[in-house]
Short mmCIF file of C-alpha atoms in Angstrom, two decimals:
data_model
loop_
_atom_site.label_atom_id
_atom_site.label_comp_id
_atom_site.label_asym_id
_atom_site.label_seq_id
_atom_site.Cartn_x
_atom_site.Cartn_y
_atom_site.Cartn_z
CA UNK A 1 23.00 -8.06 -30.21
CA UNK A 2 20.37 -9.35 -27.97
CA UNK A 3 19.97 -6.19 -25.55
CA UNK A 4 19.69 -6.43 -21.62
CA UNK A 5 16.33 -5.39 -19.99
CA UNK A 6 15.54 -2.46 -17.98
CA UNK A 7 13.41 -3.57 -15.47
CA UNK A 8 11.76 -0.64 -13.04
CA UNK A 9 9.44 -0.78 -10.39
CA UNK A 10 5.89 0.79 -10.60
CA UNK A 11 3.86 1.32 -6.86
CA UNK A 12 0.71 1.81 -8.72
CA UNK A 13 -0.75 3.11 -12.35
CA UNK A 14 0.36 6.73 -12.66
CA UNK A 15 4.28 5.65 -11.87
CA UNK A 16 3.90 2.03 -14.27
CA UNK A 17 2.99 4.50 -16.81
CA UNK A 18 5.90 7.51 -16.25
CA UNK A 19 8.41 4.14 -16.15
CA UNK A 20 7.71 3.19 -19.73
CA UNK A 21 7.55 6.44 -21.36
CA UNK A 22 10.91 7.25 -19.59
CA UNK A 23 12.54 3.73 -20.92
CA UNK A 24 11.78 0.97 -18.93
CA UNK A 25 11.22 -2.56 -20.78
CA UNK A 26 9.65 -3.81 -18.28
CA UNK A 27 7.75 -3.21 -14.99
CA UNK A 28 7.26 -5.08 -11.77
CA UNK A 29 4.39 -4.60 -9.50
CA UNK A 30 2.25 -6.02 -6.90
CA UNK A 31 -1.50 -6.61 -6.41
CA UNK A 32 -3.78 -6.07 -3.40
CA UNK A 33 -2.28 -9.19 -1.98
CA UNK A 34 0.51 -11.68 -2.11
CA UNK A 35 3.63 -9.22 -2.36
CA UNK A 36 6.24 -7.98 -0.60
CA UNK A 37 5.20 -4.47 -0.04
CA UNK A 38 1.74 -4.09 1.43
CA UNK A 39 2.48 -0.37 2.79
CA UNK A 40 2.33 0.53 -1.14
CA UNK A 41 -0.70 1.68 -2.88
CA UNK A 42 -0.48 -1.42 -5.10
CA UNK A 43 -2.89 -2.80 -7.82
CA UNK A 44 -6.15 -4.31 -7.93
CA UNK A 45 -7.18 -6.37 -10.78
CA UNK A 46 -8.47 -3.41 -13.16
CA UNK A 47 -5.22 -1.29 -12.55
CA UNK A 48 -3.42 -4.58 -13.47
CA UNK A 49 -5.77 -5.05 -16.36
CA UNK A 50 -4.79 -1.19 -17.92
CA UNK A 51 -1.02 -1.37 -16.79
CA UNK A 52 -0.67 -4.46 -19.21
CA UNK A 53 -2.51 -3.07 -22.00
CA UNK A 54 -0.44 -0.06 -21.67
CA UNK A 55 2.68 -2.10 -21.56
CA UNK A 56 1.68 -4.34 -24.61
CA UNK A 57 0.82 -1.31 -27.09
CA UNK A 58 4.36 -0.08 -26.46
CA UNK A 59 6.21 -4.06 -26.72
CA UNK A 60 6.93 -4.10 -23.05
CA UNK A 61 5.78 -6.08 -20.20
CA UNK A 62 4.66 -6.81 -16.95
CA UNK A 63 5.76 -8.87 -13.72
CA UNK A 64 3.56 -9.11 -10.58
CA UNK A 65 4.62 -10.31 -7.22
CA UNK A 66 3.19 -12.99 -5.49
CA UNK A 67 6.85 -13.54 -3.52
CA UNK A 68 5.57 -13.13 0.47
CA UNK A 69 6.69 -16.33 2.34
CA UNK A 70 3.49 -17.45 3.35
CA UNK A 71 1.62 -19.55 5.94
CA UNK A 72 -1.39 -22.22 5.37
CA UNK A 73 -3.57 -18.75 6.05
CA UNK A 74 -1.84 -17.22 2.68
CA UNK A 75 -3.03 -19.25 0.50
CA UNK A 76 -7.08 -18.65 0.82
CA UNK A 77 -8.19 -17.18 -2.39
CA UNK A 78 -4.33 -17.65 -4.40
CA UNK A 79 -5.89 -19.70 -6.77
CA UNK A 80 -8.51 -17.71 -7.84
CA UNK A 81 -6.72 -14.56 -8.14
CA UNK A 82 -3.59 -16.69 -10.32
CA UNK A 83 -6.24 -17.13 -12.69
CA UNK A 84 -7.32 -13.50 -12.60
CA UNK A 85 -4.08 -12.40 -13.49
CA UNK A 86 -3.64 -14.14 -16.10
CA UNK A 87 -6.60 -12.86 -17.30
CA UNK A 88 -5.81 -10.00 -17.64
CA UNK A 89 -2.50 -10.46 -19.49
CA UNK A 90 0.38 -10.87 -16.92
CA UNK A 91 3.56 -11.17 -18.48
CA UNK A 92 5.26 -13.72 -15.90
CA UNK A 93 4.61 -14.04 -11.36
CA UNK A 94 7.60 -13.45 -9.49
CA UNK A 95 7.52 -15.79 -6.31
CA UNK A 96 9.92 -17.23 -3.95
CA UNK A 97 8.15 -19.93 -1.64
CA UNK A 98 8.34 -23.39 -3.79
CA UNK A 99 4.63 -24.10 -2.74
CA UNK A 100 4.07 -20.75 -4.43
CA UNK A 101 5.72 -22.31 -7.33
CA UNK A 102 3.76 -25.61 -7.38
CA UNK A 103 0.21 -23.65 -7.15
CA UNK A 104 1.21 -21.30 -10.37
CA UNK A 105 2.41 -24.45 -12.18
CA UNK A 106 -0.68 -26.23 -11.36
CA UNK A 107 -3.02 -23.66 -11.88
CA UNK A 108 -1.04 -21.52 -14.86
CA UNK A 109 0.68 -24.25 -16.54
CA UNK A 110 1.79 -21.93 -18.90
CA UNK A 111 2.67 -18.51 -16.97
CA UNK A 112 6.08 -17.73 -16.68
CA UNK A 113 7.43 -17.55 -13.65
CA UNK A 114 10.54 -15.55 -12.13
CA UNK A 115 11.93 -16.67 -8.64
CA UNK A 116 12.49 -13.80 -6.72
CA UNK A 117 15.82 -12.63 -5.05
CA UNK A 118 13.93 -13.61 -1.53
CA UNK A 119 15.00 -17.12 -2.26
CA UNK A 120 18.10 -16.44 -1.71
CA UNK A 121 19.62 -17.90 -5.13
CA UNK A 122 24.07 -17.44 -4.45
CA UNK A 123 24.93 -20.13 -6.77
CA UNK A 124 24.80 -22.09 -10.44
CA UNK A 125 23.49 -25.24 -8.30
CA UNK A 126 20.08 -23.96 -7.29
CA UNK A 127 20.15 -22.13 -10.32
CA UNK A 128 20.03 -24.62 -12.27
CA UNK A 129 17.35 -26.63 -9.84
CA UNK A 130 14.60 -24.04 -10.04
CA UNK A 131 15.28 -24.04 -13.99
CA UNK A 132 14.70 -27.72 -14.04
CA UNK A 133 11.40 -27.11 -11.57
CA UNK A 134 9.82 -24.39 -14.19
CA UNK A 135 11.59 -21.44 -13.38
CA UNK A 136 12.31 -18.89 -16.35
CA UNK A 137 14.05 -16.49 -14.84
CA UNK A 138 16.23 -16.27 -11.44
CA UNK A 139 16.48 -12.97 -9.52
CA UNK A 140 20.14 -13.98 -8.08
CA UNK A 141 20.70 -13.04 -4.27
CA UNK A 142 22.09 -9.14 -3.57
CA UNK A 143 25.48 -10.66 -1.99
CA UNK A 144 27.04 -11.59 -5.27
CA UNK A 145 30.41 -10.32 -7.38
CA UNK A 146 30.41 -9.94 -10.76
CA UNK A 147 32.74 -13.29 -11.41
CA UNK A 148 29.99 -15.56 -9.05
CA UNK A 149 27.51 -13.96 -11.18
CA UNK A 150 29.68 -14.97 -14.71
CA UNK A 151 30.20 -17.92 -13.07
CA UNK A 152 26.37 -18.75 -13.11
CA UNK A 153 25.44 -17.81 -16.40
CA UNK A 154 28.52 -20.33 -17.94
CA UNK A 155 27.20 -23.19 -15.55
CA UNK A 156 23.35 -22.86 -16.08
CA UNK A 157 21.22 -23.40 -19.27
CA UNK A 158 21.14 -20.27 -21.76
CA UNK A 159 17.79 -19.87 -21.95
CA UNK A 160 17.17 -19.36 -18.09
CA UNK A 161 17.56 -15.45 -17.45
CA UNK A 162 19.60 -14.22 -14.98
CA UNK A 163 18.19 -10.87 -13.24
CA UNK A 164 19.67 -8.84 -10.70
CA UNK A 165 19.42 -5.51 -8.99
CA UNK A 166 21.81 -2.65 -9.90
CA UNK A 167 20.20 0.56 -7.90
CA UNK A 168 18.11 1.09 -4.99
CA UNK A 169 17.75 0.65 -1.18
CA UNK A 170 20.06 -2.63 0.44
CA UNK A 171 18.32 -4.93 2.83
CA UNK A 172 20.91 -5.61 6.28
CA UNK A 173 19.41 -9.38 6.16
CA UNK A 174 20.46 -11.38 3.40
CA UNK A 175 18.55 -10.42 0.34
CA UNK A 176 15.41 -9.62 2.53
CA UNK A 177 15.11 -12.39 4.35
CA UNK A 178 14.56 -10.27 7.52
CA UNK A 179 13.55 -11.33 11.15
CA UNK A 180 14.04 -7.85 12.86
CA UNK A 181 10.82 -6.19 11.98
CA UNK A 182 8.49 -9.00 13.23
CA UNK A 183 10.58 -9.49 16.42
CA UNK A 184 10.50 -6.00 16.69
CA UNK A 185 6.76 -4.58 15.52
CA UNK A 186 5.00 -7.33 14.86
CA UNK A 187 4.79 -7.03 11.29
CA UNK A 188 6.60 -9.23 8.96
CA UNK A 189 8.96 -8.32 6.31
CA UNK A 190 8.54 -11.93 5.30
CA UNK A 191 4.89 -11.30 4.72
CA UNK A 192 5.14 -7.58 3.07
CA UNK A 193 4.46 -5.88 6.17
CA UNK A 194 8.06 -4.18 6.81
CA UNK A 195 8.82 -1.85 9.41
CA UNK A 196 12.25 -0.88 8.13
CA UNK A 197 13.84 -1.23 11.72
CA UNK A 198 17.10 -1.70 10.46
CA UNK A 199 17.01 2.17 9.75
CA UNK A 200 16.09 3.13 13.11
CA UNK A 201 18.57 5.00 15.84
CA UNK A 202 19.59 1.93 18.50
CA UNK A 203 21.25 2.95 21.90
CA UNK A 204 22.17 0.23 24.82
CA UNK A 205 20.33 -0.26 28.27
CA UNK A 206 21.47 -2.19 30.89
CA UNK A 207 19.24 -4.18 32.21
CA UNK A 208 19.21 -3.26 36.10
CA UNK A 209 18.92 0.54 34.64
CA UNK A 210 15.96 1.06 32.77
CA UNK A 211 15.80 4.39 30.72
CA UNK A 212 19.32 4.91 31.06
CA UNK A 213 20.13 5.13 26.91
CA UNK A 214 23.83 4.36 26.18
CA UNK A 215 24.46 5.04 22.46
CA UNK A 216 26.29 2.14 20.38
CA UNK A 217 29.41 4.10 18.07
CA UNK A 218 30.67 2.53 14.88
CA UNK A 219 33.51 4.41 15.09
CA UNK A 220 32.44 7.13 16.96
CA UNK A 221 30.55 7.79 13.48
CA UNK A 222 27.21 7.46 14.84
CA UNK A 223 24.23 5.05 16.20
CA UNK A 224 22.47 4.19 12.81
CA UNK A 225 24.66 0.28 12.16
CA UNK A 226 21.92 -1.17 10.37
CA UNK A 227 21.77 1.34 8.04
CA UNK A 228 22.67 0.66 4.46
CA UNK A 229 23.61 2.89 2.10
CA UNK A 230 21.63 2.72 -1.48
CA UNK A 231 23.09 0.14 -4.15
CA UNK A 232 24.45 2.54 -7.42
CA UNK A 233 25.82 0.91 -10.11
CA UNK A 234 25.53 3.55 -13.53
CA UNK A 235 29.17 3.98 -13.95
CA UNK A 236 29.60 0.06 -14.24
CA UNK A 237 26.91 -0.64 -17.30
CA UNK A 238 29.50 -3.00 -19.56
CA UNK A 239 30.39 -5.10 -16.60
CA UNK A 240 26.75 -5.87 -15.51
CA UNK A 241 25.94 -6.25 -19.38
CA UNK A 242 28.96 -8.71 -19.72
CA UNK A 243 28.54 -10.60 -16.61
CA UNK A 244 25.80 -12.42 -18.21
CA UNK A 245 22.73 -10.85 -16.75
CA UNK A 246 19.41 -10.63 -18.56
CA UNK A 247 17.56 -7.94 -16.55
CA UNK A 248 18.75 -5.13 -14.48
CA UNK A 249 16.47 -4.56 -11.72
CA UNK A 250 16.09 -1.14 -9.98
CA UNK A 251 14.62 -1.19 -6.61
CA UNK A 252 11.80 1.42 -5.48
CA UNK A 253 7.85 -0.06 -5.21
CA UNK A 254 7.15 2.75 -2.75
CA UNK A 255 8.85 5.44 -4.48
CA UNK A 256 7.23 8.45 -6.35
CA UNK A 257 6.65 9.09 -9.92
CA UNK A 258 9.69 11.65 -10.06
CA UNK A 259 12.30 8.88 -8.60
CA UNK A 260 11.00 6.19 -11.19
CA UNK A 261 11.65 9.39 -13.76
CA UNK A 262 14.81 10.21 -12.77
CA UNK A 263 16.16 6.65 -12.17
CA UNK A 264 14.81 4.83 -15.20
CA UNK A 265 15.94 7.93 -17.49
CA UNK A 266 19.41 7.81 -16.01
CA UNK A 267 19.85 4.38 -17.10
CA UNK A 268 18.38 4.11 -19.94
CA UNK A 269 20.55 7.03 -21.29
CA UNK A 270 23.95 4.56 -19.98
CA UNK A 271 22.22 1.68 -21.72
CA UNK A 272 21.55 3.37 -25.06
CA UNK A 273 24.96 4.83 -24.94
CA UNK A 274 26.66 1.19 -24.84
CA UNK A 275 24.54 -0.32 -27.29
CA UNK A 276 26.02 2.55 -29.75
CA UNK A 277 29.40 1.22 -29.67
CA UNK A 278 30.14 -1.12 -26.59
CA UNK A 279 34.07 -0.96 -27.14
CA UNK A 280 33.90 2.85 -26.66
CA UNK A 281 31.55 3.02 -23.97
CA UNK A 282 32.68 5.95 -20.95
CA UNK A 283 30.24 6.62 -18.20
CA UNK A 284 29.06 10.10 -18.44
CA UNK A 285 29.38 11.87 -14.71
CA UNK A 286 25.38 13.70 -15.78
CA UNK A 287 24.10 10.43 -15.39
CA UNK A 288 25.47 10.25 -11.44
CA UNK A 289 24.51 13.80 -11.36
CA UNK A 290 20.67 12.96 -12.48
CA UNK A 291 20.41 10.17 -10.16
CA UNK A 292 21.34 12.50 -7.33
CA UNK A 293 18.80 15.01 -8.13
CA UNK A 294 16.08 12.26 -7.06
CA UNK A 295 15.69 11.82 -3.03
CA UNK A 296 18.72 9.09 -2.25
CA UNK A 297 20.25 7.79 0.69
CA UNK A 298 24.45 7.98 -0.01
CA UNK A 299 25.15 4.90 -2.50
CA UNK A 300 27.43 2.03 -2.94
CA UNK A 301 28.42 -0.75 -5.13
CA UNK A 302 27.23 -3.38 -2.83
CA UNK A 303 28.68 -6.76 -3.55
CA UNK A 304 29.58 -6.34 -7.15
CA UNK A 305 33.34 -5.91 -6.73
CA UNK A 306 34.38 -7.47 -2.92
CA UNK A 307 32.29 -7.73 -0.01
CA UNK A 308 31.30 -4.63 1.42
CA UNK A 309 33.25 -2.97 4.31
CA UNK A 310 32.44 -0.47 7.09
CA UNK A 311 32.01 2.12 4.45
CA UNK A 312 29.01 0.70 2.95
CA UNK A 313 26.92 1.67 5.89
CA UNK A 314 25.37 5.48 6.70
CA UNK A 315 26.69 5.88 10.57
CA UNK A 316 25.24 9.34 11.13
CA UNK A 317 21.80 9.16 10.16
CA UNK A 318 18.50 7.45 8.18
CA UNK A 319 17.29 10.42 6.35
CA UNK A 320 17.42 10.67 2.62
CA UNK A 321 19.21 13.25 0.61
CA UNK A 322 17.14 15.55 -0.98
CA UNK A 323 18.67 18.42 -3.20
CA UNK A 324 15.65 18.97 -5.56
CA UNK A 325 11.72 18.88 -5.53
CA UNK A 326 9.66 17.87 -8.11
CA UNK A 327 7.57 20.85 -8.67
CA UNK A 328 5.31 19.54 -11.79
CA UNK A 329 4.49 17.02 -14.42
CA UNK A 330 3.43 18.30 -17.76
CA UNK A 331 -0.01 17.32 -18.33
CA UNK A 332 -0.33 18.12 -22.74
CA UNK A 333 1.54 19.27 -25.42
CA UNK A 334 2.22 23.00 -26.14
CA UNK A 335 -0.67 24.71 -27.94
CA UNK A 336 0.06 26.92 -31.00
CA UNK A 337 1.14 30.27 -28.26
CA UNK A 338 3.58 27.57 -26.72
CA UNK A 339 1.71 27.05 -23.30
CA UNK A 340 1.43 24.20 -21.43
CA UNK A 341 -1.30 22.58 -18.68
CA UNK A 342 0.77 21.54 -15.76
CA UNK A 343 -0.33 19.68 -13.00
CA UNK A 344 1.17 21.15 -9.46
CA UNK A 345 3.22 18.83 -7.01
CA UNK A 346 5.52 20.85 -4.82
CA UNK A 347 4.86 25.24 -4.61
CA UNK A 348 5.90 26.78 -7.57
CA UNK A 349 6.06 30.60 -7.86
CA UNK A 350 7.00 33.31 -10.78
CA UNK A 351 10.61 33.95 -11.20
CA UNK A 352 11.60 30.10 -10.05
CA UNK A 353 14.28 28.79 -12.08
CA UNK A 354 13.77 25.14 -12.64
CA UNK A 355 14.93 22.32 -14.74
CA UNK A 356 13.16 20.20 -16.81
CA UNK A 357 13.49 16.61 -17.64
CA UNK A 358 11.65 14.47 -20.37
CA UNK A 359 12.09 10.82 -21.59
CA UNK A 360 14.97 10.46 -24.08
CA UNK A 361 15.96 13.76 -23.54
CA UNK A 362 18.82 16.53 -21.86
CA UNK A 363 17.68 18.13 -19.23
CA UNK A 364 16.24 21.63 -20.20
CA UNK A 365 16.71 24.84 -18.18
CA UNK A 366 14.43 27.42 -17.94
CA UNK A 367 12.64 30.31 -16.07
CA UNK A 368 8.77 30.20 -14.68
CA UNK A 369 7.91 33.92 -15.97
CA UNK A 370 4.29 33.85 -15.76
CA UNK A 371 1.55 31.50 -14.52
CA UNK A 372 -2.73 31.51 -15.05
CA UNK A 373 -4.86 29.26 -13.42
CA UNK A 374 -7.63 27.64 -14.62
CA UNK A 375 -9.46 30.55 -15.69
CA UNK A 376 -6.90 32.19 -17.28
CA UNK A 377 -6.29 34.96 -14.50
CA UNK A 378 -2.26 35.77 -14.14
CA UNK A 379 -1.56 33.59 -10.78
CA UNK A 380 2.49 34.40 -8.71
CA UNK A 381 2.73 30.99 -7.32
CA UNK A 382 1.12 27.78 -7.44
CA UNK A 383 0.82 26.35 -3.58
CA UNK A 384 -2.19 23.87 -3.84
CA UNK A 385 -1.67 20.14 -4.38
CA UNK A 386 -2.49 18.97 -8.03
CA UNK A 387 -2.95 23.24 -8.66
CA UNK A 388 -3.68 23.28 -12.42
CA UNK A 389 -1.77 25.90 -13.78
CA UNK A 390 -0.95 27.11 -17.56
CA UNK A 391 2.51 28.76 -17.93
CA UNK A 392 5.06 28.97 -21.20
CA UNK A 393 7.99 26.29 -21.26
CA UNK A 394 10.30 25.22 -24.31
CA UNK A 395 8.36 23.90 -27.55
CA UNK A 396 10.77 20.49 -26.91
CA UNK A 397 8.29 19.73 -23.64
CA UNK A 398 5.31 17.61 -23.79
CA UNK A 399 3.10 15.27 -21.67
CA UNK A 400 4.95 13.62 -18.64
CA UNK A 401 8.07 16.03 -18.82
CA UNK A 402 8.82 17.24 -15.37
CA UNK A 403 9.95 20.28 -13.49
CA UNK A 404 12.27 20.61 -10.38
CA UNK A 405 13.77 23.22 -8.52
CA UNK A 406 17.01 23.16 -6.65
CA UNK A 407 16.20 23.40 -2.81
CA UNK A 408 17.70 26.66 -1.37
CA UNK A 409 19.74 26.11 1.71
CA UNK A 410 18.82 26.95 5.13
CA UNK A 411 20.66 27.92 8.26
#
């Protein structure tokens, strides 16, 4: 059986690298220029140059963006930096604009290319007309059911993938094709400059009142009515395997190392567990549970099974749920006394219970009972950024495992 791809995202080396080891087949990223997310740290030509080596020692690939919807301006220098990435051993260019598409076919004849859910791609008709124009790959549109997505995959050629997103944050403009920002701020979501306004508080003013603020209720629920909630789809693995798609996409570019942990490991434990015996297959509530532990905003199905409703937005607020911080990332493997070099990301102190999570691995409990820093002197907490500190963990923990600690509530 011909297994689907996990496809995660990677905003620069460090989380590229933490994606594969955790699962991911694949990774998408963008370079200094030409993407969709210009706010993120992003890759220059070197990072790009290590994060495909990495990904071809271990089988896997890589996918860059070059999907803004640009203007005559855009294109100074595209050529020459297609031709750098490919270079350096670029798996395939995700893009959306067709005069995107006619530069990489006439300057990378033979790089694949994957057209990116910004086009807007709802049915088997353009499907099928990007295949015939030198598309690989289609990255259907965010606003489709399961059946239009079956529907696709019978009416298109079998050797065109079919990718599509299954977790992450939902655009309110149809599948990012956004207007508000730029109106708004200036910058253009179109051109990877998004201000995310469609997560901001809105009242009403009338106009012969200036600074009189009149809030605007869904429902007396609240003000926030562009506000999606975050796309979840774990407990539905067999019908996004069955509905004919080739890659499952999870969304993130600007998320940390710890999310792209948590996330990709989630999955790829649901994944694994269908392969075993697809007939039997029962999503596992820890699965849910992990993805929660990562910082989330309240998640839905999206489109998958009916058109979302009024439930599918977050009323009451834009902040992200946050239950857990990611204290540390193992830097090496336990030496022969069983202690370990970790690398500090969030305070740690003695006496901290925490859990620990590693690629293709359960979670691990355990107890911080003693800490040294770099010298070896007996340290009680750990509150420096990056702190290196040596402390005693399970002899099942090695490089890239990760610790968290539940966040206490406070009144």
């Amino acid at each position: 059986m011909e297994r689907v791809e996990l496809l995660a995202p990677a905003g620069d080396l460090e989380r590229l690298k933490i994606a594969f080891e955790y699962g991911a087949d694949a990774v998408y990223l963008g370079g200094e220029n030409f993407g969709m997310r210009s706010a993120a740290k992003n890759f220059s030509i070197d990072d790009i140059k290590e994060g495909a080596d990495f990904a071809h020692k271990k089988g896997k690939k890589i996918f860059v963006t070059v999907n803004i919807i640009p203007h005559n301006e855009d294109f100074e220098g595209f050529k020459e930096y297609l031709i750098e990435l490919e270079k350096v051993g670029v798996d395939a260019l995700i893009a959306a604009d067709p005069g995107v598409i006619q530069v990489i076919k006439e300057t990378l004849p033979n790089m694949e290319i994957h057209l990116s859910t910004q086009a807007n791609t709802t049915n088997y008709h353009s499907a099928n007309f990007w295949y015939n124009q030198g598309v690989k790959r289609v990255v259907v549109a965010r606003e489709l059911s399961f059946e239009e997505i079956k529907e696709i995959r019978e009416k298109t050629d079998k050797n065109m993938d079919i990718e599509a997103f299954m977790h992450g944050a939902m655009c309110i403009s149809y599948s990012g094709r956004c207007l508000i920002s730029n109106y708004m701020t200036g910058r253009d979501a179109n051109r990877g400059s998004c201000a995310q306004s469609c997560r901001w508080k809105y009242s009403l003013v009338e106009e012969k009142r200036p600074g009189e603020y009149f809030p605007v209720y869904e429902d007396e629920k609240g003000t926030f009515f562009f506000n999606s909630k975050d796309l979840c789809m774990i407990e539905y693995i067999p019908e996004l395997i069955n509905s004919g798609i080739t890659s499952l996409k999870i969304e993130g570019r600007m998320k940390t190392a710890y999310y792209v942990a948590t996330v990709v490991r989630a999955y790829r434990m649901a994944i694994d567990e269908y392969y075993k015996n697809p007939d039997q297959w029962k999503f596992n509530p820890v699965w849910l549970d992990e993805l929660k532990k990562g910082s989330h905003r309240h998640f839905t199905t999206g489109f998958y099974n009916d058109k979302p409703g009024t439930e599918e937005q977050n009323y009451a607020s834009a902040s992200y749920v946050r239950n857990y911080d990611f204290v540390g990332i193992v830097l090496d493997a336990p030496d022969k006394d069983g202690y370990v070099t970790v690398e500090q990301r969030n305070k740690m102190v003695v006496g901290d219970e925490i859990e620990i999570i590693g690629p293709y691995t359960d979670t691990l409990l355990a107890t911080i009972e003693e800490m040294y820093d770099e010298e070896k002197n007996p340290i009680t907490e750990a509150p420096h950024p990056r702190q290196l500190v040596r402390m005693k963990l399970p002899k099942q923990v090695g490089p890239n495992f990760m610790l968290r600690k539940e966040i206490e509530e406070t009144n």
